[in-house]
Coordinates of C-alpha atoms and ligand atoms in Angstrom, one line a residue:
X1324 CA -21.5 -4.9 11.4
X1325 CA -22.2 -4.1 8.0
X1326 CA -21.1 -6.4 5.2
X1327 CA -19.3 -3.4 3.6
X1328 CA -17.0 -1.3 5.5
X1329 CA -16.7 1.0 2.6
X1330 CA -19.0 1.7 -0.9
X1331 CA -17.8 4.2 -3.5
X1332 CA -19.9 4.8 -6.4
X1333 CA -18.9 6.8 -9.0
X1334 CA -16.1 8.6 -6.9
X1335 CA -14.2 11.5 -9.2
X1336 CA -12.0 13.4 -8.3
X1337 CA -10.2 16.5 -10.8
X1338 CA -7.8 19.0 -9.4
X1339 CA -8.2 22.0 -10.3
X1340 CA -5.3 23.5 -12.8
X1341 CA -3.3 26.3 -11.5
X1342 CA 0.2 27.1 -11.6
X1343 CA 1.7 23.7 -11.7
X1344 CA 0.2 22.6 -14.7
X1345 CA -3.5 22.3 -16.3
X1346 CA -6.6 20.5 -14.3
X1347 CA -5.8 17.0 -13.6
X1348 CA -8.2 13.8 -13.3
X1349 CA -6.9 11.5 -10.8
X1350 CA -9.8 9.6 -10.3
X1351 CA -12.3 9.1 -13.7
X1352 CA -15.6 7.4 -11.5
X1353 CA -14.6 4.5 -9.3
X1354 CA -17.3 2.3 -8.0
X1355 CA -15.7 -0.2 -5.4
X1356 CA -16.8 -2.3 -2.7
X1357 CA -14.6 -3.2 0.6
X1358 CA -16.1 -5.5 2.7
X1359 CA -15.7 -5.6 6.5
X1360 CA -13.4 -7.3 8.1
X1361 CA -11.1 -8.0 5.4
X1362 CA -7.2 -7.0 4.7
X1363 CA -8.0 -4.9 1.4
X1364 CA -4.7 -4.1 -1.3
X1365 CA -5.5 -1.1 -3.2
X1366 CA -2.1 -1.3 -5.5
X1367 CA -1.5 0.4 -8.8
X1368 CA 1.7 2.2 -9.9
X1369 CA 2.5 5.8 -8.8
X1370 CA 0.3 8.5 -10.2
X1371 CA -2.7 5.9 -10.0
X1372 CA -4.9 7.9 -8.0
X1373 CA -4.2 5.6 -4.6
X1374 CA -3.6 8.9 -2.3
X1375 CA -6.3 10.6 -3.8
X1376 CA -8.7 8.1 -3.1
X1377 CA -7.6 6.9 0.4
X1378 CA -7.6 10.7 1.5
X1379 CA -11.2 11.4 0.2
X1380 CA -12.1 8.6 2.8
X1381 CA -9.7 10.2 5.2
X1382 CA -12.0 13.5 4.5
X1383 CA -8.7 15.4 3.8
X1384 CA -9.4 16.0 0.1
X1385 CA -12.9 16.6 -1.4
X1386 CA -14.4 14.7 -4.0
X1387 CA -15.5 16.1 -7.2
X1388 CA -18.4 14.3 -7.9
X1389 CA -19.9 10.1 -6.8
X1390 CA -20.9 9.2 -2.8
X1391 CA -18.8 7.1 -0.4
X1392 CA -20.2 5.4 2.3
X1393 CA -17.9 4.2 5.6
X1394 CA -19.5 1.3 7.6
X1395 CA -23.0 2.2 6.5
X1396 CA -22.6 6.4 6.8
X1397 CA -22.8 8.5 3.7
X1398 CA -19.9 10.9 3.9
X1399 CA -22.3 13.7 2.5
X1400 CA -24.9 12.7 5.1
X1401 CA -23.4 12.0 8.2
X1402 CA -20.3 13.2 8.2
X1403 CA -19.4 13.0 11.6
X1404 CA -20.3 9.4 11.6
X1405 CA -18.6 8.6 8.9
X1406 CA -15.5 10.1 10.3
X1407 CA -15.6 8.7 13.4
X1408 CA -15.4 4.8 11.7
X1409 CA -11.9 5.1 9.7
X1410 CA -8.3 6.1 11.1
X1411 CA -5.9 7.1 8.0
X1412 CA -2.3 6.6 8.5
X1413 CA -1.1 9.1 5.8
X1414 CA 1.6 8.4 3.4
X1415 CA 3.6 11.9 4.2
X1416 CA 5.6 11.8 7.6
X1417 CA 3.0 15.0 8.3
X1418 CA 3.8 15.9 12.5
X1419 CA 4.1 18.7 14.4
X1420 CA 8.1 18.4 15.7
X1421 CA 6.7 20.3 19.1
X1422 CA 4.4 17.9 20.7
X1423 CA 5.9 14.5 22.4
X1424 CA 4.0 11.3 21.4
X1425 CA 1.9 11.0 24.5
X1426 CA 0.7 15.0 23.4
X1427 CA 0.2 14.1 19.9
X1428 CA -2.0 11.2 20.8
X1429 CA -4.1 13.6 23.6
X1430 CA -4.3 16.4 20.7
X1431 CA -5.9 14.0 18.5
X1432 CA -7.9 12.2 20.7
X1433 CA -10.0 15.5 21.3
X1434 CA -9.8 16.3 17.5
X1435 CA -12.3 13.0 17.5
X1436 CA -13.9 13.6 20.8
X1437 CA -12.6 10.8 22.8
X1438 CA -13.6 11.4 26.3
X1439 CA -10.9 11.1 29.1
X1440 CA -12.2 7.9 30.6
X1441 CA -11.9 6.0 27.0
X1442 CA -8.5 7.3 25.8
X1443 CA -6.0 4.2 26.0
X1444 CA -2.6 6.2 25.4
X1445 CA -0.4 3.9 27.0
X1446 CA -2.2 0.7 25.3
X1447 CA -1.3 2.6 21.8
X1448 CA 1.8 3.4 22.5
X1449 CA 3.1 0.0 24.2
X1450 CA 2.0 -1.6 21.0
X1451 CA 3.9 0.6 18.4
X1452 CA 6.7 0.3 20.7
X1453 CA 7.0 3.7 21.6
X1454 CA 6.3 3.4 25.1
X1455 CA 9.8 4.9 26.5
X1456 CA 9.4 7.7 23.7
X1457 CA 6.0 9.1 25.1
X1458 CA 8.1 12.5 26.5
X1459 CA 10.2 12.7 23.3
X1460 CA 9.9 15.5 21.1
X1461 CA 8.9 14.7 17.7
X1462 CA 11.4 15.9 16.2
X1463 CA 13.8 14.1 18.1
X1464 CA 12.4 10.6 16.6
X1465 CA 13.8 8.4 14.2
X1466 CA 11.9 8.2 10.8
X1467 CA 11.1 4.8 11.8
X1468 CA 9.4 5.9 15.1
X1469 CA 7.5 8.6 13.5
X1470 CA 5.8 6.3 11.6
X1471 CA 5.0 4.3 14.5
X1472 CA 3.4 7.7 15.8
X1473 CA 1.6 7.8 12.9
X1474 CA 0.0 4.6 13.3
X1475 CA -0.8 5.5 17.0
X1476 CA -2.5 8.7 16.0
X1477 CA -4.2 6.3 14.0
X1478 CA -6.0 4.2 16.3
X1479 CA -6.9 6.7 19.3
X1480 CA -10.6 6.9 18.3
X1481 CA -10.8 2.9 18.0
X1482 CA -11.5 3.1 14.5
X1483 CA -13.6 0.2 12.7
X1484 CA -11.9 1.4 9.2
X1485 CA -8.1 1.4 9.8
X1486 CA -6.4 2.8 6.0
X1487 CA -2.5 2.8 5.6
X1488 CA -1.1 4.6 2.9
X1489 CA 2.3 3.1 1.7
X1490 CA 3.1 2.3 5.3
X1491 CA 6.0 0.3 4.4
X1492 CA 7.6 2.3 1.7
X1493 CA 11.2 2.5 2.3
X1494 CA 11.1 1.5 5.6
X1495 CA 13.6 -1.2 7.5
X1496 CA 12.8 -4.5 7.7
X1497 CA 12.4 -4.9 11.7
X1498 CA 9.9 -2.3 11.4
X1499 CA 8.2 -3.5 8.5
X1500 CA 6.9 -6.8 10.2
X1501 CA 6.6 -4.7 13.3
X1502 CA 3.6 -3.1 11.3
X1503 CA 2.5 -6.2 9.7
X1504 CA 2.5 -7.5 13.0
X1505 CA 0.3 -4.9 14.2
X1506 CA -1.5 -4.8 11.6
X1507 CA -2.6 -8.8 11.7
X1508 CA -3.4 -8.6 15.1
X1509 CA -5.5 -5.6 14.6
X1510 CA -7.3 -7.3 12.0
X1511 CA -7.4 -10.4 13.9
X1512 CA -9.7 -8.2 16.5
X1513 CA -11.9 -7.8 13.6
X1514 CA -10.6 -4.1 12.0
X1515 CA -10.9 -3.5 8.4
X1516 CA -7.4 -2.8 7.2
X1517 CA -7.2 -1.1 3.7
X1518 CA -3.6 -0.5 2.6
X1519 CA -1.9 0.6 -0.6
X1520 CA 1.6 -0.5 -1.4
X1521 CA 3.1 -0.9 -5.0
X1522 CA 5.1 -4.5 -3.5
X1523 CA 3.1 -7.1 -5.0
X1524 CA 5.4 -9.8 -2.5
X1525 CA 3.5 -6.9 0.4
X1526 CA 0.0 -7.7 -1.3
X1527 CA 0.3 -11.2 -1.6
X1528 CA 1.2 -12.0 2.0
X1529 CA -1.0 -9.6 3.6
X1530 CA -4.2 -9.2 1.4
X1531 CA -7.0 -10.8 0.8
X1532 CA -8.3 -8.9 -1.5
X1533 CA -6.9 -6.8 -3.8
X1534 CA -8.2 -3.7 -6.4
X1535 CA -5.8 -2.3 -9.1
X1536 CA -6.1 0.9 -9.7
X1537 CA -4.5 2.7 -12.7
X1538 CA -4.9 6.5 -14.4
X1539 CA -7.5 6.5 -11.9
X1540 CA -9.8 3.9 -13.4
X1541 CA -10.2 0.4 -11.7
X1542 CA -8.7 -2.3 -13.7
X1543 CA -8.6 -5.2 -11.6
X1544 CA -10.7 -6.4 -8.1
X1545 CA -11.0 -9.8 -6.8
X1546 CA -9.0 -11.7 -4.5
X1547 CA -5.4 -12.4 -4.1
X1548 CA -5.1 -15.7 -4.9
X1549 CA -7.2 -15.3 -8.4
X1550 CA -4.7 -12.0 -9.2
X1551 CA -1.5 -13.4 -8.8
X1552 CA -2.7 -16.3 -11.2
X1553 CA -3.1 -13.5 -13.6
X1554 CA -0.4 -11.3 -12.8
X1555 CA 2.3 -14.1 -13.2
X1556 CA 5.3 -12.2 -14.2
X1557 CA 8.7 -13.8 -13.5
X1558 CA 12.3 -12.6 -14.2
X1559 CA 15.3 -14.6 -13.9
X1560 CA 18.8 -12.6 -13.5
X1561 CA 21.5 -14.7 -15.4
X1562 CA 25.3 -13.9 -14.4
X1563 CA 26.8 -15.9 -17.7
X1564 CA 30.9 -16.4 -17.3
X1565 CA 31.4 -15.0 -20.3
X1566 CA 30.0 -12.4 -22.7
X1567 CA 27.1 -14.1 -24.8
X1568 CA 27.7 -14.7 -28.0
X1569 CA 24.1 -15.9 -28.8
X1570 CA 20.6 -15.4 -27.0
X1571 CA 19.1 -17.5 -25.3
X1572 CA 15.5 -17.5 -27.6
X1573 CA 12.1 -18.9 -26.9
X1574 CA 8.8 -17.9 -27.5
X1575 CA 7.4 -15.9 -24.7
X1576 CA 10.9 -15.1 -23.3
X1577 CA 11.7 -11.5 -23.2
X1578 CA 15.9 -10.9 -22.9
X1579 CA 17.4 -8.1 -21.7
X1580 CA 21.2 -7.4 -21.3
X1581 CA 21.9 -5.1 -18.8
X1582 CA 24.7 -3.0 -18.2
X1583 CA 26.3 -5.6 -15.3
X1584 CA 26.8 -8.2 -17.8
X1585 CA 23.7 -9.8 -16.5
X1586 CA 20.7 -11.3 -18.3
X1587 CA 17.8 -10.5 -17.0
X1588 CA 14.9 -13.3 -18.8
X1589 CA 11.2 -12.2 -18.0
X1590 CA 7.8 -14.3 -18.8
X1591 CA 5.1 -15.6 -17.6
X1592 CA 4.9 -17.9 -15.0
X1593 CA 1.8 -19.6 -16.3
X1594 CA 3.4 -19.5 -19.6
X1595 CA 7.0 -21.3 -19.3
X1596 CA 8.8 -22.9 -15.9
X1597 CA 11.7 -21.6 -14.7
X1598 CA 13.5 -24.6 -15.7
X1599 CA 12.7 -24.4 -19.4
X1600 CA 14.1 -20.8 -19.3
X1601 CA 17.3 -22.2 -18.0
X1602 CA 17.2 -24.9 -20.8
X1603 CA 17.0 -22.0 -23.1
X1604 CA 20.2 -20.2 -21.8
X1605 CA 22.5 -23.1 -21.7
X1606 CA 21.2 -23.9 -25.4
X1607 CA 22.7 -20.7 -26.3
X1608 CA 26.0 -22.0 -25.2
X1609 CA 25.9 -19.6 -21.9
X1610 CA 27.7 -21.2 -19.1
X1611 CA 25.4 -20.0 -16.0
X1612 CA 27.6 -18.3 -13.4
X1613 CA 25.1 -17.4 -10.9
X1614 CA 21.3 -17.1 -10.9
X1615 CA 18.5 -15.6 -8.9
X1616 CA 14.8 -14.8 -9.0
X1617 CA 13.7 -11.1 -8.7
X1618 CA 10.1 -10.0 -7.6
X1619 CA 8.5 -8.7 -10.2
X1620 CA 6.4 -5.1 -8.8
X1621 CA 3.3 -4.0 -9.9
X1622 CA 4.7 -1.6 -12.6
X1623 CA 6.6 -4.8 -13.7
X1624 CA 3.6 -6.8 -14.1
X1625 CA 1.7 -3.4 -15.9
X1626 CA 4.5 -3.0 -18.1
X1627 CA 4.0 -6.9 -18.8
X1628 CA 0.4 -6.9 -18.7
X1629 CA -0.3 -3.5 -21.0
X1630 CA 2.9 -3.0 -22.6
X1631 CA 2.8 0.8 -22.0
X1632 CA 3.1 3.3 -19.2
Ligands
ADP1247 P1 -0.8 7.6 -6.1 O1 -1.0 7.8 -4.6 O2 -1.4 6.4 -6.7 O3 0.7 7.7 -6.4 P2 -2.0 10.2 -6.3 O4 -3.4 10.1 -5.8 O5 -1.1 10.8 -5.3 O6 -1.5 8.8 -6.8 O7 -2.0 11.1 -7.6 C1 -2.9 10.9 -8.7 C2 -2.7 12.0 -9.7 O8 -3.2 13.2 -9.2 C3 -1.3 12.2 -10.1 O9 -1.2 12.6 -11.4 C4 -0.9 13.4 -9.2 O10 0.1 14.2 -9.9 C5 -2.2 14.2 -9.1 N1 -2.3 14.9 -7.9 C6 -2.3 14.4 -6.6 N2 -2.4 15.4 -5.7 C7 -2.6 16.5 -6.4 C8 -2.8 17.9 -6.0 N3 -2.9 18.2 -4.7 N4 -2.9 18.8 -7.0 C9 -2.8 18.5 -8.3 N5 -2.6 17.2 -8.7 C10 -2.5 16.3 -7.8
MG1248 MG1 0.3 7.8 -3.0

């Protein structure tokens, strides 16, 4: 096993201009290492570059200049090996409504050259949960199961590289820890599982390391633990009984009223406790009706972080 399942160096990528608008950099020379066997976050907010990157690994987009290697195979140089380590669950919902799952996987088991004897349909499907679906139509499955397909097609080849891009974006909860999961135990039997998500809560339960990517530069790459001490946002909503006459104020408290009525107070976690913001609001004569925490996202914690964008 090599110690990195993937090395990027110097990875660009520019599309070209055309009718939809001038030539566009989404990735500006990325050098990142991902080593094997790890749960990898690549996060950063929408536009980072996170598709672009994850499908030029996927060898669905080409790159425009830099070398990526996937468990020890230059993509330039042995393409075919390269290929053949990494499975890509793509962010679209991209399937062809006319083949049933148990089709879909055989199609793409030949696409990677998976002889008979090897395939393991069933095993896939049993373990998305698609097993009583395997004669469906596509087109006939829920969103939900789609994904699951997705996932399956993923896996026929028995990839050491498994990449999942947004996998849980706007899906339901039962299915989301159906993937995680899957995901864990997939992990567990030693795959390397690099996700993107832009749920920091996603991140820090699943990854253990994360990179940040943003305007398609690297910004941030170590491990979870050492990010979330940096990225410490916090908001607390306030539902005050009556309409504030005076803010609450403190240094490193940012206050904003929102349309609600409610007060939403953000800062830093390493910077005030949550009981010293509270202090602050019942200082300002606000009786506290109701309160609650809200997860701070990554484009919070940018916003906080950068102040722009
Ligand atoms: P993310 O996945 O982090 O949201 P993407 O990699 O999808 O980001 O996009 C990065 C940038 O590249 C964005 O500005 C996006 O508009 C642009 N982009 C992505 N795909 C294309 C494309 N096929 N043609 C032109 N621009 C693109
Ligand atoms: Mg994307």
């Amino acid at each position: 096993m090599p110690s990195h399942a993937i090395e990027i160096r110097g990875l660009q990528k520019t599309y070209p201009g055309g009718r939809q608008g001038p030539a566009k950099a989404a990735l500006k020379g990325v050098d990142l290492d991902i080593p094997a066997g790890s749960i990898f976050g690549l996060l950063g907010p929408n536009g980072a570059g996170k598709s672009t990157l994850i499908n030029i690994l996927a060898g669905l987009v080409v790159k425009s200049a830099g070398s990526v290697r996937i468990w020890g195979f230059d993509q330039d140089v042995n393409p075919r090996q390269s290929r053949a380590a990494i499975g890509v669950m793509p962010q679209e919902l991209n399937l062809d409504p006319f083949f049933t799952p148990r089709a879909a996987l055989g199609v793409q088991a030949g696409l990677y050259g998976v002889p008979k004897a090897r395939r393991q349909s069933d095993e896939i499907l049993a373990m998305v949960g698609l097993s009583d679906k395997a004669e469906a139509y596509a087109r006939t499955l829920s969103g939900g199961m789609r994904r699951r397909l997705l996932l399956a097609k993923a896996l026929v080849h028995q990839p050491h590289v498994l990449v999942l891009d947004e996998p849980t974006a706007g899906v339901d909860i039962e299915l989301r820890q159906m993937l995680w999961q899957n995901i864990r135990k997939l992990n567990e039997e030693g795959m390397t599982i690099i996700l993107t998500t832009h749920y920091l809560e996603e991140a820090e339960e699943m990854c253990d390391e994360i990179a940040i990517i943003d305007q398609g530069s690297l910004v941030a790459r170590d491990s979870t633990a050492n990010l979330l001490g940096q990225l410490d946002a916090r908001c607390l909503v306030v539902v005050p009984e009556q309409t504030p006459g005076l803010m609450p104020n403190l240094p490193g408290l940012d206050v904003s009223e929102r349309d609600t009525g409610e007060l939403a107070l953000s800062y830093r976690g390493s910077v005030l406790t949550a009981d010293a913001v509270l202090e602050a609001v019942r200082a300002a004569g606000i009786v506290i009706r109701d309160v609650r925490t809200e997860q701070a996202n990554l484009e919070d914690v940018f916003l906080s972080l950068t102040g722009s964008h």
